[in-house]
Coordinates of C-alpha atoms and ligand atoms in Angstrom, one line a residue:
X1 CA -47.7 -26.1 -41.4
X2 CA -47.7 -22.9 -39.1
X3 CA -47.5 -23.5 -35.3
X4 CA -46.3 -27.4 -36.0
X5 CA -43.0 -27.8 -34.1
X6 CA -40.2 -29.4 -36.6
X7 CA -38.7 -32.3 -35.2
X8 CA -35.8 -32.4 -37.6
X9 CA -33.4 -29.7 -39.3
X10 CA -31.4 -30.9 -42.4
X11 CA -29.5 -28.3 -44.1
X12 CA -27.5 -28.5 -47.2
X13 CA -24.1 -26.9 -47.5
X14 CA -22.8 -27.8 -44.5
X15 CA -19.3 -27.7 -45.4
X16 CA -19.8 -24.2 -47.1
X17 CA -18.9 -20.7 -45.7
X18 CA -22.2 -19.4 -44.5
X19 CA -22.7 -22.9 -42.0
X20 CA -19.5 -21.9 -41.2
X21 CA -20.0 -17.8 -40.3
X22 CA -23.6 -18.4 -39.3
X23 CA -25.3 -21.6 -39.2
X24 CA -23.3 -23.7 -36.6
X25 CA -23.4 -20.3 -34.0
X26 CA -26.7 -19.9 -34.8
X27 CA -27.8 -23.7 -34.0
X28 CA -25.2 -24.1 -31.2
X29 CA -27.3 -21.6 -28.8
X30 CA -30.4 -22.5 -30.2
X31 CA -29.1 -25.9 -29.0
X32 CA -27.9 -24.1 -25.5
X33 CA -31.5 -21.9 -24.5
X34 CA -33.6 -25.5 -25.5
X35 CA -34.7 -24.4 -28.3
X36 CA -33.2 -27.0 -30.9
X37 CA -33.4 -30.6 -29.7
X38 CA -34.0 -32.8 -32.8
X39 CA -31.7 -34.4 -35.3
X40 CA -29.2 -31.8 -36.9
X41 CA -28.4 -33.3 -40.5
X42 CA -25.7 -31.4 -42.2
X43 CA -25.7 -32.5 -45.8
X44 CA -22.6 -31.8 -48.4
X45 CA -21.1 -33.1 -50.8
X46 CA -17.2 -34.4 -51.0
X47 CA -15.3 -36.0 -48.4
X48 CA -16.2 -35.6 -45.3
X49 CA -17.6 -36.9 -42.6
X50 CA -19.1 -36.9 -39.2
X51 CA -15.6 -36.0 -37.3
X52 CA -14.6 -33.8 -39.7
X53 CA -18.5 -32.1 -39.3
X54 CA -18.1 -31.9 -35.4
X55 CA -14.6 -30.5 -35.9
X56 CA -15.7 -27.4 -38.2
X57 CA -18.7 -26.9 -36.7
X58 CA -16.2 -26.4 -33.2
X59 CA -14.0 -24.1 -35.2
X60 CA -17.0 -21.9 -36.4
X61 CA -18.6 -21.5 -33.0
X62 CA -15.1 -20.8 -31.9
X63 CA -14.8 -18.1 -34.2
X64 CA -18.2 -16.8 -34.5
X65 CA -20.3 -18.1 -31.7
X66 CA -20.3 -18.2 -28.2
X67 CA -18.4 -21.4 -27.6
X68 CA -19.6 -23.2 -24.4
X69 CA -18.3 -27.1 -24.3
X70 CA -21.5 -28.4 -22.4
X71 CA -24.0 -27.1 -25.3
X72 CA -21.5 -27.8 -27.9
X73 CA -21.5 -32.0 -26.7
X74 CA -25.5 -31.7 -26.8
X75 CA -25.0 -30.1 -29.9
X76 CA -22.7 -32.6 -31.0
X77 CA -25.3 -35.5 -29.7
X78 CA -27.8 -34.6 -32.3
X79 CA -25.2 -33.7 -34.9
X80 CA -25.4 -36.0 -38.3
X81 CA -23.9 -36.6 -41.6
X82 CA -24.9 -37.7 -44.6
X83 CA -22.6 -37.0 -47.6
X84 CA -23.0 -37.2 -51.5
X85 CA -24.3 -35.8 -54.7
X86 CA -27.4 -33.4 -54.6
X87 CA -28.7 -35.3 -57.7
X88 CA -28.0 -38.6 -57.0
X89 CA -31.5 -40.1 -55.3
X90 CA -29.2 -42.1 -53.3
X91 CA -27.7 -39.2 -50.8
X92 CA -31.6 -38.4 -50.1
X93 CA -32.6 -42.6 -49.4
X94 CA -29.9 -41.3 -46.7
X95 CA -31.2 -38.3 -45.2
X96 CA -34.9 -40.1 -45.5
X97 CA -33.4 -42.8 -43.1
X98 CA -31.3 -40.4 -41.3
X99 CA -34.7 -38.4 -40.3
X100 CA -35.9 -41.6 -38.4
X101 CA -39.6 -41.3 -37.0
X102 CA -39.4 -37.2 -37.8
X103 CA -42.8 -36.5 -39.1
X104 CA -41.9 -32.4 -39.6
X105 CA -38.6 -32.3 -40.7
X106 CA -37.1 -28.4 -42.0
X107 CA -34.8 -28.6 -45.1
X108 CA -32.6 -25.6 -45.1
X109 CA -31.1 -24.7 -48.6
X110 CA -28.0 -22.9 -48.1
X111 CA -26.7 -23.8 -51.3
X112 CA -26.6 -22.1 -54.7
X113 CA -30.3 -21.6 -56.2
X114 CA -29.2 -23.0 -59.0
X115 CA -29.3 -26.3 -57.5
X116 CA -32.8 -26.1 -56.2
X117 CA -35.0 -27.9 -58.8
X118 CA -32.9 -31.0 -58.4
X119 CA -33.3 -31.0 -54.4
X120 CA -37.1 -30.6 -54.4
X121 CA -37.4 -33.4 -56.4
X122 CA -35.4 -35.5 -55.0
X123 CA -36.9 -34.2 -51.7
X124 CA -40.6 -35.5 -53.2
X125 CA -38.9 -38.5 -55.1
X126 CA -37.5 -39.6 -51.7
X127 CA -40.2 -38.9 -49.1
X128 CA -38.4 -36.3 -47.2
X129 CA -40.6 -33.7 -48.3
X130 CA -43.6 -35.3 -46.7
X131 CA -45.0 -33.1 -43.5
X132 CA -41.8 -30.9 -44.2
X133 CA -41.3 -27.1 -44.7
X134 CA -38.2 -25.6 -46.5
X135 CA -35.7 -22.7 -45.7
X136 CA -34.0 -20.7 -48.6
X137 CA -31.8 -18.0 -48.6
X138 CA -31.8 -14.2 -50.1
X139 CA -31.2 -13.1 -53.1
X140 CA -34.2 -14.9 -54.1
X141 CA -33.5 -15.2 -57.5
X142 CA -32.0 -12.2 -59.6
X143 CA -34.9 -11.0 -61.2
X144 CA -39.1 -10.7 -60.8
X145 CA -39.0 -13.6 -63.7
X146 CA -36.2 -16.6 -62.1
X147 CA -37.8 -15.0 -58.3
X148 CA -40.9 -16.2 -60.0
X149 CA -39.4 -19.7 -61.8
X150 CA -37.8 -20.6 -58.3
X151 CA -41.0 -20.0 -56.0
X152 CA -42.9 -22.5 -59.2
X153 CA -40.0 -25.0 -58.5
X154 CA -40.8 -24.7 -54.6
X155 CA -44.3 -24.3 -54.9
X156 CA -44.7 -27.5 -56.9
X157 CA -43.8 -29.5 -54.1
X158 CA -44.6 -27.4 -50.8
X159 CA -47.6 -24.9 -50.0
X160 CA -46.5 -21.2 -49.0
X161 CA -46.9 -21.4 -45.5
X162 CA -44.0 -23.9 -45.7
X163 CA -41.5 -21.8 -47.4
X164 CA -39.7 -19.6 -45.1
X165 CA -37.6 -17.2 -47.8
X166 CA -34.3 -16.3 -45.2
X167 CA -33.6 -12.3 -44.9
X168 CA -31.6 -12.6 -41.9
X169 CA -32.6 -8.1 -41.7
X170 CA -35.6 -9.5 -40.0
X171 CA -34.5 -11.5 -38.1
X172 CA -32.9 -8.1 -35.8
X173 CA -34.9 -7.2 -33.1
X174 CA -34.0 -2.8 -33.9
X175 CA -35.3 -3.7 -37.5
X176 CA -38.6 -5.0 -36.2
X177 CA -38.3 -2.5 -33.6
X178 CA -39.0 -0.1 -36.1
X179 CA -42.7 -1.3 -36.8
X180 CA -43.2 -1.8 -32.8
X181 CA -42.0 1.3 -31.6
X182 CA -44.2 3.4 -34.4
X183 CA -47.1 1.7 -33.3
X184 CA -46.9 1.2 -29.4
X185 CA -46.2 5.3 -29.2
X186 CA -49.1 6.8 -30.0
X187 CA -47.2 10.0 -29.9
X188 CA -45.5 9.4 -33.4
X189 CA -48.8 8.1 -35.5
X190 CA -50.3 11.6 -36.1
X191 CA -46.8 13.1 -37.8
X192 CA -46.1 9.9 -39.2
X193 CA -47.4 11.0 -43.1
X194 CA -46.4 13.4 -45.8
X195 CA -47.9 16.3 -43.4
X196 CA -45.2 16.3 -41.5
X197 CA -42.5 14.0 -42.9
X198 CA -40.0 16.2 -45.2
X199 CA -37.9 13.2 -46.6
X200 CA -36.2 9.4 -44.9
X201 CA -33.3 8.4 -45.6
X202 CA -31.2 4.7 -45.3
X203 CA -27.7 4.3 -45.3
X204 CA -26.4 1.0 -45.0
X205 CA -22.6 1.9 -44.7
X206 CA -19.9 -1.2 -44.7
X207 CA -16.2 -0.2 -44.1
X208 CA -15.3 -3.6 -45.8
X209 CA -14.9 -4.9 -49.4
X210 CA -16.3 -8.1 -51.4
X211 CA -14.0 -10.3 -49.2
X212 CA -13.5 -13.3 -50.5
X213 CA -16.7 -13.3 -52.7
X214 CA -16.2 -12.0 -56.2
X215 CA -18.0 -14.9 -57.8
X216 CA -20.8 -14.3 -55.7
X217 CA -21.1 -10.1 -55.4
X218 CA -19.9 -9.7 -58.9
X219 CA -23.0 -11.3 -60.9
X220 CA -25.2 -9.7 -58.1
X221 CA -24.0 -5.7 -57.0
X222 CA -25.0 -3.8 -53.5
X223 CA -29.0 -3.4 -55.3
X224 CA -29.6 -7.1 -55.2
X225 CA -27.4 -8.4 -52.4
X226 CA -28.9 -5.8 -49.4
X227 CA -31.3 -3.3 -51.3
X228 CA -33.8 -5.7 -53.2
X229 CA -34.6 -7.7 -49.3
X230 CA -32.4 -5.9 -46.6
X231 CA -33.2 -2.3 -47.1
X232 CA -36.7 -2.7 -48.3
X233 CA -37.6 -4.4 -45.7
X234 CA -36.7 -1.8 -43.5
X235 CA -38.4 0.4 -45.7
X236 CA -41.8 -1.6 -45.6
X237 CA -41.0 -1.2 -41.8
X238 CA -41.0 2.5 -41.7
X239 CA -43.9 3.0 -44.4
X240 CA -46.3 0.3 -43.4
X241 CA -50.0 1.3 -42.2
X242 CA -50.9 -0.4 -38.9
X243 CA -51.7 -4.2 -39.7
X244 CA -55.0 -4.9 -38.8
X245 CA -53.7 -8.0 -35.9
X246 CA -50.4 -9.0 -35.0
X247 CA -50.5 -12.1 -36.9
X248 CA -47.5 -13.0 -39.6
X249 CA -50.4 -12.5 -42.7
X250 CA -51.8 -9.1 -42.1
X251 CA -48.2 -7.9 -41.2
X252 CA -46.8 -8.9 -44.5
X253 CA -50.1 -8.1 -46.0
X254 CA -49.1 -4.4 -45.4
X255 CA -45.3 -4.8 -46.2
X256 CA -47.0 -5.7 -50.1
X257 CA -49.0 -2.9 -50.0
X258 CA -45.7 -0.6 -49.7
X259 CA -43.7 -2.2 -52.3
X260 CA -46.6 -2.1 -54.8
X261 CA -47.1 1.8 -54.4
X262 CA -43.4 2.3 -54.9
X263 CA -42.8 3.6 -58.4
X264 CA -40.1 1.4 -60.3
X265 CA -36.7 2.9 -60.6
X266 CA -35.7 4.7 -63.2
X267 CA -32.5 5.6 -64.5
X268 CA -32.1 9.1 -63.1
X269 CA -32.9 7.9 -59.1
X270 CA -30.4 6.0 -59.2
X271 CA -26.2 6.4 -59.0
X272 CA -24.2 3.4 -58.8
X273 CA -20.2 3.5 -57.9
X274 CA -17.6 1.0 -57.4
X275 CA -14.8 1.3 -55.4
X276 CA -11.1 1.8 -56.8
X277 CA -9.5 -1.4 -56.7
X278 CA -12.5 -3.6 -57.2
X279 CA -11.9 -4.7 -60.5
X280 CA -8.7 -6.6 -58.8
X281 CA -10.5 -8.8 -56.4
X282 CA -10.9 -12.4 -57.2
X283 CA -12.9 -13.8 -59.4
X284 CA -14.3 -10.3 -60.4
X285 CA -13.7 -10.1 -64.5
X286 CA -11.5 -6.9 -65.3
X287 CA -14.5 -5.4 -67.1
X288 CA -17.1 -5.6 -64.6
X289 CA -19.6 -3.1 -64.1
X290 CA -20.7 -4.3 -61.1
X291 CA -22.1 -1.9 -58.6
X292 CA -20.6 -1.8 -55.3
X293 CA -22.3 1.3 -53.7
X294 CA -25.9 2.9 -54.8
X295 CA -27.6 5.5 -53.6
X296 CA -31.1 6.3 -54.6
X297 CA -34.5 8.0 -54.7
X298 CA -38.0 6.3 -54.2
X299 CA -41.9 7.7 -54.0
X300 CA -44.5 6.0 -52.3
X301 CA -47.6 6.4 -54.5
X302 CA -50.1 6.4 -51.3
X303 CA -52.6 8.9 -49.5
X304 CA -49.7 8.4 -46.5
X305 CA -46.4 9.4 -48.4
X306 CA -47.4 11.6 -51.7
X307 CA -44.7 13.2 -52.2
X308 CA -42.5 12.1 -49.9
X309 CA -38.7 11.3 -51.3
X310 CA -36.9 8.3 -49.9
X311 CA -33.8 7.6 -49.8
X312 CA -31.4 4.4 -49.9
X313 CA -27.9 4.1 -50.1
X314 CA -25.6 0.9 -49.1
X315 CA -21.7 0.8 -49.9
X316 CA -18.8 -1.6 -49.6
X317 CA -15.2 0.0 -48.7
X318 CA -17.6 3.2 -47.2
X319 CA -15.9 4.8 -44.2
X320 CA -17.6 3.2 -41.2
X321 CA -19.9 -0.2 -40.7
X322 CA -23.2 1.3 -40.1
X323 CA -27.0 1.1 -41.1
X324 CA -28.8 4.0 -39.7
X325 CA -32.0 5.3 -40.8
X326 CA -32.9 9.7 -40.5
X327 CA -36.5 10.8 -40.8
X328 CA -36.7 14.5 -41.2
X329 CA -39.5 16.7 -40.0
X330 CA -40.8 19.4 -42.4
X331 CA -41.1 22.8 -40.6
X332 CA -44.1 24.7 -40.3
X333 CA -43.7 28.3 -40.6
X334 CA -44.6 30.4 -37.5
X335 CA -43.0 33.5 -35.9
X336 CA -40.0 31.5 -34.9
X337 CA -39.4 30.6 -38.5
X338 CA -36.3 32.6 -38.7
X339 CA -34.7 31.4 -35.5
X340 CA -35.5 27.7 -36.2
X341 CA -33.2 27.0 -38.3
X342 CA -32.8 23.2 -38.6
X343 CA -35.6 20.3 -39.1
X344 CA -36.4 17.8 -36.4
X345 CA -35.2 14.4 -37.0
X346 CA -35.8 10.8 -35.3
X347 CA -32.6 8.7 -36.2
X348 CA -32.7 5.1 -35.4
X349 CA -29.2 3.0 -35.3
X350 CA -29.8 -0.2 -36.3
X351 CA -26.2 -1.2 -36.0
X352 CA -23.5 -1.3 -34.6
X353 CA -24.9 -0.3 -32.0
X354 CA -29.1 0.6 -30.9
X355 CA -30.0 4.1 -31.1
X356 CA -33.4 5.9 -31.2
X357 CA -32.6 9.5 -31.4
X358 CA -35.1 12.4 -31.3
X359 CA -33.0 15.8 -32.3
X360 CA -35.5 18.9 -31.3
X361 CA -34.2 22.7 -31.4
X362 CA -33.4 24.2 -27.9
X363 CA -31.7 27.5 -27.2
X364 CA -28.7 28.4 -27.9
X365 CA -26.0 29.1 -24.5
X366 CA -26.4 33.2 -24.1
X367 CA -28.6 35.7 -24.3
X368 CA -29.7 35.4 -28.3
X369 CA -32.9 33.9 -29.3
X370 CA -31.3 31.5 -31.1
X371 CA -31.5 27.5 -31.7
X372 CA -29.4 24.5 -31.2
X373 CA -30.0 21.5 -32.1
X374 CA -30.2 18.9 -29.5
X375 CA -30.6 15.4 -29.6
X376 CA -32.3 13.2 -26.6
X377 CA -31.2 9.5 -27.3
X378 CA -32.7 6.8 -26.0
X379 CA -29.7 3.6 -26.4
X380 CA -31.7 0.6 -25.4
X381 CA -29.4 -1.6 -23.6
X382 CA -28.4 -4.4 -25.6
X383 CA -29.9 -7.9 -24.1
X384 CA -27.0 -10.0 -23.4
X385 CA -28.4 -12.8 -24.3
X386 CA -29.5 -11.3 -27.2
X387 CA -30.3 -13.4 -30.2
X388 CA -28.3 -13.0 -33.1
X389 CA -30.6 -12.5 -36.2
X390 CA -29.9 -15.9 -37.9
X391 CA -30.5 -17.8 -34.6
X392 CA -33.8 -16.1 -34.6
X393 CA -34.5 -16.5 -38.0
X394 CA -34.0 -20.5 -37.3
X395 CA -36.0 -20.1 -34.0
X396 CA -38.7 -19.1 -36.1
X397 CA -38.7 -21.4 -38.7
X398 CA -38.4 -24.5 -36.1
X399 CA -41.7 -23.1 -34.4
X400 CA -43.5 -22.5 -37.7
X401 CA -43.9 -19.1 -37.3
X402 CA -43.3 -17.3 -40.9
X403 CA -44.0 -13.2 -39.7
X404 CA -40.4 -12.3 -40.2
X405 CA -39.8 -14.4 -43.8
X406 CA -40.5 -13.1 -47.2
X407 CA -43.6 -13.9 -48.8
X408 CA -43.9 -14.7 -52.3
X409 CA -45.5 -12.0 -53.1
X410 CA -43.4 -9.8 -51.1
X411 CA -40.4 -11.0 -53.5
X412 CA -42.1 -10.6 -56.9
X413 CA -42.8 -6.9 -55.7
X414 CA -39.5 -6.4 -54.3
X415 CA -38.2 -7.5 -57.8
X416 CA -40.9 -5.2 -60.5
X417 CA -39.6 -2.3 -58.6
X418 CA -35.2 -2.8 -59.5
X419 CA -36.0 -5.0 -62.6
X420 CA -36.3 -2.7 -64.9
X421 CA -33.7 -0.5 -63.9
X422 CA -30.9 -3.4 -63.4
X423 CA -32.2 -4.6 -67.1
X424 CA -31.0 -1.6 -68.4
X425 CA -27.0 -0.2 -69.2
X426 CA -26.3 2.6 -66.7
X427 CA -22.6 4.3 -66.1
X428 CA -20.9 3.1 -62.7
X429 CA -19.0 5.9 -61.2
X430 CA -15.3 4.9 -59.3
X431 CA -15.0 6.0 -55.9
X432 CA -11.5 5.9 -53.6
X433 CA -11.7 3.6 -50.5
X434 CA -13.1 5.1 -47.7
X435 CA -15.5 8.0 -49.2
X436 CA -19.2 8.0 -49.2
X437 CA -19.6 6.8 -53.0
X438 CA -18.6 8.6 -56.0
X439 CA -18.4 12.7 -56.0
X440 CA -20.9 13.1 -58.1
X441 CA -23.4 11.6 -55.7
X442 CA -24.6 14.8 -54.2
X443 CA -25.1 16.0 -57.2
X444 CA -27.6 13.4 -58.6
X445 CA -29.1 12.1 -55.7
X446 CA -29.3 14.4 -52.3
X447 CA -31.9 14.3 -49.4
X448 CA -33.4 18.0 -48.4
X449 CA -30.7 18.5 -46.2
X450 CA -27.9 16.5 -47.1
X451 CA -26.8 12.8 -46.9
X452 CA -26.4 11.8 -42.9
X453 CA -23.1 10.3 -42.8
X454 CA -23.3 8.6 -39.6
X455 CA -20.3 8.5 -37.0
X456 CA -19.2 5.7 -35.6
X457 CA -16.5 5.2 -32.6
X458 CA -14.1 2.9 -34.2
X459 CA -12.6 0.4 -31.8
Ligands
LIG1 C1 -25.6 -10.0 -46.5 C2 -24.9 -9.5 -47.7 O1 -26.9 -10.4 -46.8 O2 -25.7 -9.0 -45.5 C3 -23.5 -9.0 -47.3 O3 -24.7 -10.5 -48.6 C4 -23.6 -8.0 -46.2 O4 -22.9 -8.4 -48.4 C5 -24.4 -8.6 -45.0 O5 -22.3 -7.7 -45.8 C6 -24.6 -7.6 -43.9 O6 -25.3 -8.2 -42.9 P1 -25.1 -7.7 -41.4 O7 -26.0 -8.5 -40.6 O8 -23.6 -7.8 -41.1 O9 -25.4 -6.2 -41.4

């Protein structure tokens, strides 16, 4: 299916809250730049109907889009409902009539996975899955072996290249960024190994708690909700040897290589918190164990990165939003040993805001021969017409181009390297609100160096 334009979207869950935070926005500008001008059929189940369809979709792109009332009619103009029962074959005789003449329709699941077996069959039963490709979202399944029964389920009815496995991290520009920018600057290739890298470190910092998701977060914890996909992926990103072309198979081609030379997880790389107060969110039982921060160590079993730690950590309730990423230099001794007294670093924001940081010694004000360090950031100006990451993601998808979904194989890896680890009963330390994790973090898990604790303005 790649490179075959879709000429229909249907997504299912189109009353639920991720259509409602990121879907409608997403396919409101893709409506706006031309990029989305086939039928849009929102699927759900209950009572509702087209009116009631427009009318949320206006309040979402209100809320979280960039509401323009010309785009927003087009939109409108393409908008459809059909409502009913994701198991009864009747709802999809309905969408099968509602996709008209489409030949290349895109089914979009963003609906529990649970439900999935039902809709490809019903898909295949129908017709609708005929010349189609399918959309699902992260986490794809909660181990390697239901990551593996759901791609069987998929796969029985639709080839890999038209799967397109969501992880909305790709679809940022600074994340793929990461890849360009090693690559395009020749300058960085020859330090880019265990030579001259001390240690890299990801924090994905969220100043937020569960929300209003304790059903969802509490049977899936920080490692499976943003490590597992989000975090890796940025991983792969920074570990990756150079694809041999730019096409989407030899990219992800390398991203596999990195996850299968990572060494599974074991109990001692790893240090799990959750934050005071958790335990009285909804829907989150008042026994759970459920991690809400985790920081921990990795190795990359390759020629490139032996012996090279990594480290991830991601948080809820942490005391800024932030992902930021710190690769530290390793010093190589010479007569200025003594004076230079701190490693150089590249630090790349990924969000809020875009940073590429490189922080190099310089001297110190006065007379002393002694260093400072000093850091010369580059903050590429954000685009305002910037996409977001899910309208990308759907760009993508549209087009047929699958380079920034995950793979199957990519998943399966993704999952052998946490399985074993989240199989197994490890403690779950408390931390307060607004700290970086429990205190015994630093003790258990630190970078050479330290944690970077990035700083962020608030508003
Ligand atoms: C989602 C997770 O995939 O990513 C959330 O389920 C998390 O828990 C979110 O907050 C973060 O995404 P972003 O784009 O806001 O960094």
């Amino acid at each position: 299916m790649a490179q075959i334009k879709s000429d229909a979207l249907v997504f299912y869950g189109a009353t639920g809250d991720l259509a409602f935070k990121k879907i409608f926005p997403a396919l409101h500008m893709m409506v706006k730049r031309g990029n989305l001008d086939a039928p849009i059929i929102g699927v759900a189940r209950g009572d509702y109907d087209l009116e009631k369809l427009r009318a949320r979709a206006k309040e979402s792109i209100q809320k979280h889009g960039k509401f323009e009332e010309e785009s927003f009619q087009k939109f409108c103009s393409l908008l459809e409902f059909v409502g009913g029962d994701y198991t009864d074959p009747q709802t999809f005789s309905r969408i099968r009539q509602a996709l008209g003449s489409a030949k290349n329709p895109t089914h979009y699941l963003a609906i529990p996975p649970v439900l999935f077996p039902k809709i490809i069959e019903q898909l295949d039963l129908s017709g609708c899955a005929k010349g189609a490709r399918v959309i699902v979202e992260k986490p794809f399944g909660t181990d390697f072996e239901s990551a593996r029964a759901l791609n069987k389920v998929l796969l029985s009815k639709f080839s890999e290249s038209a799967i397109y496995r969501i992880d909305h991290y790709l679809g940022k520009r600074p994340v793929n960024n990461l890849v360009f920018f090693r690559f395009v600057n020749s300058l960085l290739e020859p330090v880019w190994n265990k030579d001259h890298i001390e240690s890299i470190q990801i924090t994905m910092a969220e100043d937020f708690g569960i929300q209003s998701r304790g059903a969802f977060y509490d049977v899936t914890g920080a490692i499976r909700d943003v490590i597992q996909n989000h975090l890796f992926q940025i991983l792969c990103n920074l570990t990756m040897e150079p694809p041999k072309a730019l096409d989407s198979e030899s990219i992800r081609d390398e991203k596999v290589k990195v996850l299968k030379a990572i060494t599974p997880l074991r109990g001692q790389d790893v240090v799990k918190g959750q934050y005071k107060g958790y335990l009285n969110e909804k829907a989150v039982p008042p026994n759970s164990k459920t991690e809400t921060f985790a920081a921990m160590r990795l190795h990359i079993d390759s020629p490139r990165w032996e012996g090279v730690p990594f480290f991830i950590r991601a948080g809820k309730n942490l005391p800024v939003t932030c992902t930021e990423i710190l690769v530290r230099f390793k010093h190589h001794p010479s007569a200025y040993s003594s004076i230079a007294t701190q490693p150089n670093h590249i630090r790349f924001r990924i969000s809020p805001d875009v940073t590429i940081a490189f922080g190099m010694l310089i001297m110190a004000q006065g007379e002393d021969m002694s260093s400072v360090l000093s850091e010369v950031q580059g903050n590429p100006t954000p685009f305002p017409n910037e996409k977001d990451a899910y309208e990308r993601v759907l760009t993508d998808a549209m087009a047929g181009d699958p380079t920034h979904f995950a793979r199957q194989d990519y998943v399966e890896e993704a999952w052998k390297i946490v399985d074993d680890y989240l199989a197994s009963d490890f403690p779950v330390y408390e931390y307060e609100i607004g700290t970086w994790g429990p205190e015994n973090v630093n003790e258990l898990i630190l970078p050479p160096g330290g944690w970077n604790n990035p700083a962020v303005l608030k508003k």
